[in-house]
Coordinates of C-alpha atoms (C1' of nucleotides) and ligand atoms in Angstrom, one line a residue:
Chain Z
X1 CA 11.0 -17.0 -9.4
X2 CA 10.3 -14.7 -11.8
X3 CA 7.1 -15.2 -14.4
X4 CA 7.4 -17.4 -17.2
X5 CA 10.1 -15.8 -19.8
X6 CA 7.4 -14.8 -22.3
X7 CA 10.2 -12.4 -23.5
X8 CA 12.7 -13.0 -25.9
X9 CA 16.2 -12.9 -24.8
X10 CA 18.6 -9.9 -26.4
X11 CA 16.0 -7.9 -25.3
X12 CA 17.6 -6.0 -23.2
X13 CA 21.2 -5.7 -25.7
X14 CA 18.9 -4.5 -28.5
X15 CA 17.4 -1.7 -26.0
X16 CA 20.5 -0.1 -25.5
X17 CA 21.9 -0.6 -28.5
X18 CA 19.1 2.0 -29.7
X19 CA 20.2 4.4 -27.1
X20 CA 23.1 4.5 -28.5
X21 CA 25.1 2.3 -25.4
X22 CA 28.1 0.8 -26.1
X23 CA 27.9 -3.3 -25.6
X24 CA 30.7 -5.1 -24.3
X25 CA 31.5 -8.7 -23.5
X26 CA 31.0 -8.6 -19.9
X27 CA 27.8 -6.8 -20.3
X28 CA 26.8 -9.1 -22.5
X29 CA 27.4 -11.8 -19.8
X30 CA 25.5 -9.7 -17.2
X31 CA 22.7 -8.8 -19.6
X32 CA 21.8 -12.9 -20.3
X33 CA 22.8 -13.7 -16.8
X34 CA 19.6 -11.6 -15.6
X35 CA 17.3 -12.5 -18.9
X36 CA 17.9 -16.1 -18.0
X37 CA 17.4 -16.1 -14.5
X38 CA 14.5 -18.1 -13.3
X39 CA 14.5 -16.7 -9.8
X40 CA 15.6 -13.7 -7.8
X41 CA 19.4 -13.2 -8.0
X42 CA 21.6 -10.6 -5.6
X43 CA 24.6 -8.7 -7.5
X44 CA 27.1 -12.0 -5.6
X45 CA 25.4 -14.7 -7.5
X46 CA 25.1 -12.5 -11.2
X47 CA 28.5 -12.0 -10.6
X48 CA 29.2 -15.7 -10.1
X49 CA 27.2 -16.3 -12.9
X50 CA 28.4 -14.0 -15.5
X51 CA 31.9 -15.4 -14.7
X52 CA 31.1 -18.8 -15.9
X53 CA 30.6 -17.3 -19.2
X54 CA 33.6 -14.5 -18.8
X55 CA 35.6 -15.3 -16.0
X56 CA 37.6 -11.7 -16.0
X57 CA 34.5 -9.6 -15.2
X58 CA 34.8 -7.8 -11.5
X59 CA 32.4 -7.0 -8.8
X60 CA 32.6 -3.4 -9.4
X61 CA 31.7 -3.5 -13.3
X62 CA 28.3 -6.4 -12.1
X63 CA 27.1 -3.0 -10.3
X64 CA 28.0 -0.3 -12.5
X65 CA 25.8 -2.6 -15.1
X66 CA 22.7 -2.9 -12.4
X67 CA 23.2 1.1 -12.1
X68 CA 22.9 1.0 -16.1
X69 CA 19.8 -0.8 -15.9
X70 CA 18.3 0.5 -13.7
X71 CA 18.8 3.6 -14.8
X72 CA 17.0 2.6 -17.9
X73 CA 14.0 1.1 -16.3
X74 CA 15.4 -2.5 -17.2
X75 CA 15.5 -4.0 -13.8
X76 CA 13.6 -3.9 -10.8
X77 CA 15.6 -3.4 -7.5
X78 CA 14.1 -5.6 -4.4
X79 CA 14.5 -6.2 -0.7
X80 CA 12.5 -9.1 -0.5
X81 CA 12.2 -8.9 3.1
X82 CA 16.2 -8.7 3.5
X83 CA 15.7 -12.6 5.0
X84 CA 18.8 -13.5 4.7
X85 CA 21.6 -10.8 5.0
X86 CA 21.4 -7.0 3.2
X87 CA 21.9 -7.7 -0.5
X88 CA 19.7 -6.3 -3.0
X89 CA 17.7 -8.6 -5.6
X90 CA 17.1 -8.1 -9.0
X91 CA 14.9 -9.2 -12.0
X92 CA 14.1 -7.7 -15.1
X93 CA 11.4 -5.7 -15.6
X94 CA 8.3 -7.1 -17.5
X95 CA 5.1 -5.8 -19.3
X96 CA 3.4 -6.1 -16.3
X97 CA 4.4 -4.9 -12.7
X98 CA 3.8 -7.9 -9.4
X99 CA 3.9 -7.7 -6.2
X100 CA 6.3 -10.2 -3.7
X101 CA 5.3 -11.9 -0.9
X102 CA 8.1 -13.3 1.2
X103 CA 7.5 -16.1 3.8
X104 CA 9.2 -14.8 7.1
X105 CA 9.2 -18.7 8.0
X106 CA 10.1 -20.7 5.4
X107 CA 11.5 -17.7 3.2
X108 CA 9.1 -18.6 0.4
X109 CA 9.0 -16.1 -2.7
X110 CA 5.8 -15.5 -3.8
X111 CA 4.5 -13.0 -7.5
X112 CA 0.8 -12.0 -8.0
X113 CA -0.8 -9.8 -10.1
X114 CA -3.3 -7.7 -9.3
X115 CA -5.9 -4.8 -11.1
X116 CA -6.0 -3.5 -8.2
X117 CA -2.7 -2.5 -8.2
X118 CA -2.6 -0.8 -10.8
X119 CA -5.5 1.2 -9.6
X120 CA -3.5 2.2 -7.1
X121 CA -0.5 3.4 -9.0
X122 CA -3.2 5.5 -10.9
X123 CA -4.8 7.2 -7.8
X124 CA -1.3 8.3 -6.7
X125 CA -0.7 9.5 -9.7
X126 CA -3.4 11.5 -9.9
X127 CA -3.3 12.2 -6.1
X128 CA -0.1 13.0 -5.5
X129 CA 1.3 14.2 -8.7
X130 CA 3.9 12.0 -8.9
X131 CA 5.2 10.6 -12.0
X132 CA 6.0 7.0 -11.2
X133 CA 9.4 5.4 -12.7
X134 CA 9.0 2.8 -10.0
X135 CA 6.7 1.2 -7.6
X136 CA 7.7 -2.1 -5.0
X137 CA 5.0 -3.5 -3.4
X138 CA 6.6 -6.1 -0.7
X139 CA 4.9 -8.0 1.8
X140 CA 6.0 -10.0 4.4
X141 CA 4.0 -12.7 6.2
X142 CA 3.1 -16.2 6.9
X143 CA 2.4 -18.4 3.8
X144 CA -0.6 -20.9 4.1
X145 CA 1.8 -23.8 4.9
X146 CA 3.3 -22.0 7.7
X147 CA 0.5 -19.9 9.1
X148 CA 0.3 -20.9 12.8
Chain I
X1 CA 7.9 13.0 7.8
X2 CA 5.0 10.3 10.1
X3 CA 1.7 11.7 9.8
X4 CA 0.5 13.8 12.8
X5 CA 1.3 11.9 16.4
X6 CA -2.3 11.2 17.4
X7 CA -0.6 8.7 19.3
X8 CA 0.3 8.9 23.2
X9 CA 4.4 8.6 23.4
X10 CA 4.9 5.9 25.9
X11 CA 2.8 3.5 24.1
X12 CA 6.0 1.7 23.2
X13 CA 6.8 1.0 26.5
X14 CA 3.2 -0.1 27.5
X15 CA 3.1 -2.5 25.1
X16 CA 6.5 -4.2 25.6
X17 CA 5.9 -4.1 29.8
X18 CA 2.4 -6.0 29.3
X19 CA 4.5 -9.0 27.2
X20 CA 7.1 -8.7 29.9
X21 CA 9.9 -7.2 28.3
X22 CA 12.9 -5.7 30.2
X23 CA 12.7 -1.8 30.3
X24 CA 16.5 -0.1 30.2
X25 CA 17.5 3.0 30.3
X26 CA 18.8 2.7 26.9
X27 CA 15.6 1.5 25.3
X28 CA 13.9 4.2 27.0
X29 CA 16.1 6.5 25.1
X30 CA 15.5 4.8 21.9
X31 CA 11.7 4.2 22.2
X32 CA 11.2 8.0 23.3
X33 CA 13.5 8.8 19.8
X34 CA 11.1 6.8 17.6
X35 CA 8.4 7.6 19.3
X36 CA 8.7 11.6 18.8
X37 CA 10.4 11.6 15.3
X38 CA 9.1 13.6 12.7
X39 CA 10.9 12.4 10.0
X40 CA 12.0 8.9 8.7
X41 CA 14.9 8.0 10.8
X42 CA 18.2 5.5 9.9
X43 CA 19.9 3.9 12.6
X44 CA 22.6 6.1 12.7
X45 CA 20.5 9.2 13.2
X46 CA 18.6 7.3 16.1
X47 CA 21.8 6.5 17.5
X48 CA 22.9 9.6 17.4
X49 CA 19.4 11.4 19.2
X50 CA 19.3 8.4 21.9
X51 CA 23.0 9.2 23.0
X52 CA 21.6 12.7 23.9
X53 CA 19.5 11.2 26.5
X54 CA 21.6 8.5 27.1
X55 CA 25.3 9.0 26.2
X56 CA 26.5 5.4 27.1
X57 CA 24.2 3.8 24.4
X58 CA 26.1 1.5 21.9
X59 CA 25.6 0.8 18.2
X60 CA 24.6 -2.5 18.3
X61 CA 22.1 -2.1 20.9
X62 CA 20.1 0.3 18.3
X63 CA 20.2 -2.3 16.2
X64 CA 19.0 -4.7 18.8
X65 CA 16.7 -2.6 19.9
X66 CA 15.3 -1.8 16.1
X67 CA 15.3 -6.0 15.8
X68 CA 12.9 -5.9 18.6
X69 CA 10.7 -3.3 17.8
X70 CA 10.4 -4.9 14.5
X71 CA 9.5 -8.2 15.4
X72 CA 6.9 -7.0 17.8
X73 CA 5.6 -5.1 14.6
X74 CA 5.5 -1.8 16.5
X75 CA 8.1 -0.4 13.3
X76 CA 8.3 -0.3 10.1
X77 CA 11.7 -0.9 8.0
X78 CA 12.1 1.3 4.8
X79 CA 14.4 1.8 2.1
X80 CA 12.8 5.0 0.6
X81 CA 14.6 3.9 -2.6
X82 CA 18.1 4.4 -1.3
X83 CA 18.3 7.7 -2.3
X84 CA 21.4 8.2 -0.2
X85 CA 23.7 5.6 0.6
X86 CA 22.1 1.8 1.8
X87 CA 20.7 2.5 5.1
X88 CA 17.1 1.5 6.1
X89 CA 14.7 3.6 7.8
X90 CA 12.4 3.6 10.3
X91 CA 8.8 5.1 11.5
X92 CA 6.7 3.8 14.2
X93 CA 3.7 2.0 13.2
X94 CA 0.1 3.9 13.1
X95 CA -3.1 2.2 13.4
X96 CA -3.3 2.7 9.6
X97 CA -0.8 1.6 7.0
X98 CA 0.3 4.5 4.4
X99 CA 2.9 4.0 0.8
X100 CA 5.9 5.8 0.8
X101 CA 6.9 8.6 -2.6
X102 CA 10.3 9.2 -3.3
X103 CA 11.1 12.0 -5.4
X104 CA 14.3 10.6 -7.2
X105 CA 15.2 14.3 -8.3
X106 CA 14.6 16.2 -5.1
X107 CA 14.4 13.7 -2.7
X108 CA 11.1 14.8 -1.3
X109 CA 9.8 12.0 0.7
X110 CA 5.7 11.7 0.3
X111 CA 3.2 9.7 2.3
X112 CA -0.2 8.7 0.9
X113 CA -3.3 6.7 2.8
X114 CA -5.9 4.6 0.1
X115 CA -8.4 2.4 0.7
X116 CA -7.4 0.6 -2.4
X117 CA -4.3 -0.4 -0.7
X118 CA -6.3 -2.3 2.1
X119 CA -8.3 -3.4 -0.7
X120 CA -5.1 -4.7 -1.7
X121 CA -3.6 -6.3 1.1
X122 CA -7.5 -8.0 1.4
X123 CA -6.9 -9.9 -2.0
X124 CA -3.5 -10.8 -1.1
X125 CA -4.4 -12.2 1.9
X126 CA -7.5 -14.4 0.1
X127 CA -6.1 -15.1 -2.9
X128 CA -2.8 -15.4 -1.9
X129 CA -3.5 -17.6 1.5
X130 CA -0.3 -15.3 3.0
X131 CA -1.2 -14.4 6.4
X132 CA 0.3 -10.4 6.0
X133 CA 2.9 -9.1 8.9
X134 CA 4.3 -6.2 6.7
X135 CA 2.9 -4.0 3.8
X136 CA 5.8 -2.1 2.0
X137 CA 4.7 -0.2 -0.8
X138 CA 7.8 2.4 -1.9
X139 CA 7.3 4.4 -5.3
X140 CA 10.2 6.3 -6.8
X141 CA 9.5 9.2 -9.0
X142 CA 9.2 12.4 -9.9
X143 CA 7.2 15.4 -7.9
X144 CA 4.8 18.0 -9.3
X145 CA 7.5 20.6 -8.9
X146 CA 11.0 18.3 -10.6
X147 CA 8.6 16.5 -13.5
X148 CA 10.1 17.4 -16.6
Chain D
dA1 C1' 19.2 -7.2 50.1
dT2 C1' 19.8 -11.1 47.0
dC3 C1' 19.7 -13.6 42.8
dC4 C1' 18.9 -14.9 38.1
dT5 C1' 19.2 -13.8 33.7
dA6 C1' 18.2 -10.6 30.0
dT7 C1' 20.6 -6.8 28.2
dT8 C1' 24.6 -4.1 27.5
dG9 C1' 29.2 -2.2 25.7
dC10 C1' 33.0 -3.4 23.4
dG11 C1' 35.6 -4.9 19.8
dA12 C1' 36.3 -7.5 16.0
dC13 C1' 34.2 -8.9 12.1
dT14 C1' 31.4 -9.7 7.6
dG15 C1' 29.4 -8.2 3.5
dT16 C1' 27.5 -4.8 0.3
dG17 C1' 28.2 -1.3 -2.4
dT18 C1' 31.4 2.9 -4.1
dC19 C1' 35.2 5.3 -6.3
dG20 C1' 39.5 7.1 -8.5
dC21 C1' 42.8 5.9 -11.6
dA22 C1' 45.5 3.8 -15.1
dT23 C1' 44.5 0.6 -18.9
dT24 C1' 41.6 -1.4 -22.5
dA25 C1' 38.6 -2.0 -26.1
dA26 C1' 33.9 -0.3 -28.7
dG27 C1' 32.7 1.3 -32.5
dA28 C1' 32.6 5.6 -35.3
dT29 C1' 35.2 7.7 -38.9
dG30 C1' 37.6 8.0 -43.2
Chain K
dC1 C1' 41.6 -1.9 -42.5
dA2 C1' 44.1 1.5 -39.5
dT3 C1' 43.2 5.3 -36.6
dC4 C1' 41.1 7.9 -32.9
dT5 C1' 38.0 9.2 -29.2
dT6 C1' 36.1 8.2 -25.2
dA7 C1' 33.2 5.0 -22.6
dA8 C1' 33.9 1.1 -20.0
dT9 C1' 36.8 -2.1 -17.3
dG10 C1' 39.8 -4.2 -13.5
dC11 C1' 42.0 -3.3 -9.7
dG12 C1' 42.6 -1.8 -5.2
dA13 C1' 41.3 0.7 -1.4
dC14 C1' 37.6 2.4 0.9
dA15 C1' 33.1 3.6 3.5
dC16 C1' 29.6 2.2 6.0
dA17 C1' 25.6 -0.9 7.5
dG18 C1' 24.8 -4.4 10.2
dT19 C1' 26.2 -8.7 13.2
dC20 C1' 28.1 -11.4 16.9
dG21 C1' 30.6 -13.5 21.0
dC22 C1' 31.9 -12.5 25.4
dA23 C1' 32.6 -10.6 29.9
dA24 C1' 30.4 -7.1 32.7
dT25 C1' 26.1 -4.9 34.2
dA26 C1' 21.7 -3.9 35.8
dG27 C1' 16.3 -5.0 35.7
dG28 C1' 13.1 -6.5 38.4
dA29 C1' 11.2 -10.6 40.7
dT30 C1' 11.5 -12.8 45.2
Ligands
MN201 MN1 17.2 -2.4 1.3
MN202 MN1 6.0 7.1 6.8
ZN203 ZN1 6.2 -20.3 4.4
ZN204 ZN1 10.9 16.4 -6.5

DNA sequence: ATCCTATTGCGACTGTGTCGCATTAAGATG
DNA sequence: CATCTTAATGCGACACAGTCGCAATAGGAT
């Protein structure tokens, strides 16, 4: 479950409208899919979505899109522990990076903030001369209800 | 590339006797792959290495083997951003966790040791009340030598 | 040497993600 | 508004990672 849309929606359509990318109707369907999403969603269920509000769009153009975005920087790409089957996640990208936690017993989703992170991303970026585009932090463990 | 073996090969094979798991042939084969890589290896490339030891060795018992391996903790499970097609990779685990860089032009893979990521994994554990199995931090971007 | 059962190979399968190609429609131009 | 260029789409076929049930095999305890 993503943080709290602090964001306004047509966010992301106004974005690539400026780099000069041509918007179509199922886009637009994929773009408010994600922007509206209130938890983690694999390219199956945005494509089940987007449907409901243009019921021609295919599997194939739901990934081109993800590619688009991210691409762009608009989405992040997770694993979340792959706890149930291979699929990918997604979740548009906010001011601030987070972190996921992901229950390995009851498959609980967890975000969190932290300074420290962002230390971190520094100090490789200094240390390692890397230019970061992206950076996943994903942890798997016991949450405090299921800790042994 | 796995930082330096300081490790003794064979320490695989201690660990799983002393919880009284079976020892086959084929895991052998396996465990010695893992064990000596020097690179990040997918399943198909371990497959591939283990059928030069043992020839017989199936598909699916890499995968059950890599299942096992995992949830004794003794791997790790990567995605190194997908650079090239949707496999996972795989590194044994060192007494020290380390992030992993991807270079999304060259596809250099980097590894990196902080204190600021234990730091890290600390506050999540406190402030998160997750007991951590798995730390994945992955970064995609660009190398000193492809930064524009 | 015998026995129990964990592990294996095999084969068939699922599901994710990709691609080429003919068709469609965005949106720029006049 | 009609025309034109070309990016984007739907479709179908595909590649490939990973899983599973089942009968056969072999580890290793006794
Ligand atoms: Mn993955
Ligand atoms: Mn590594
Ligand atoms: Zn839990
Ligand atoms: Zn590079």
């Amino acid at each position: 479950m993503p943080f709290a849309n602090t964001e306004i929606p047509g966010k992301f359509q106004a974005f690539l409208a400026q780099r000069g990318i041509r918007m179509t109707e199922q886009r637009r369907a994929i773009l408010n899919v994600i922007e509206t999403a209130k938890k983690h969603l694999d390219a199956g269920q945005i494509l089940r979505r987007a449907r409901k509000l243009d019921p021609s769009i295919d599997r194939s153009t739901v990934y081109r899109t993800l590619g688009l975005l991210k691409r762009h920087g608009l989405i992040d790409e997770l694993d979340l522990m792959h706890l149930d089957g291979e699929a990918h996640y997604y979740e548009r990208k906010l001011n601030r990076d987070h972190i996921h936690l992901a229950c390995l017993r009851c498959g609980r989703i967890t975000e969190f903030v932290s300074d420290l992170f962002e230390s971190l991303k520094e100090q490789v970026e200094k240390e390692c001369g890397y230019r970061i585009a992206v950076a996943r932090l994903e942890i798997g463990g016991y949450c405090s209800k299921c800790r042994t």
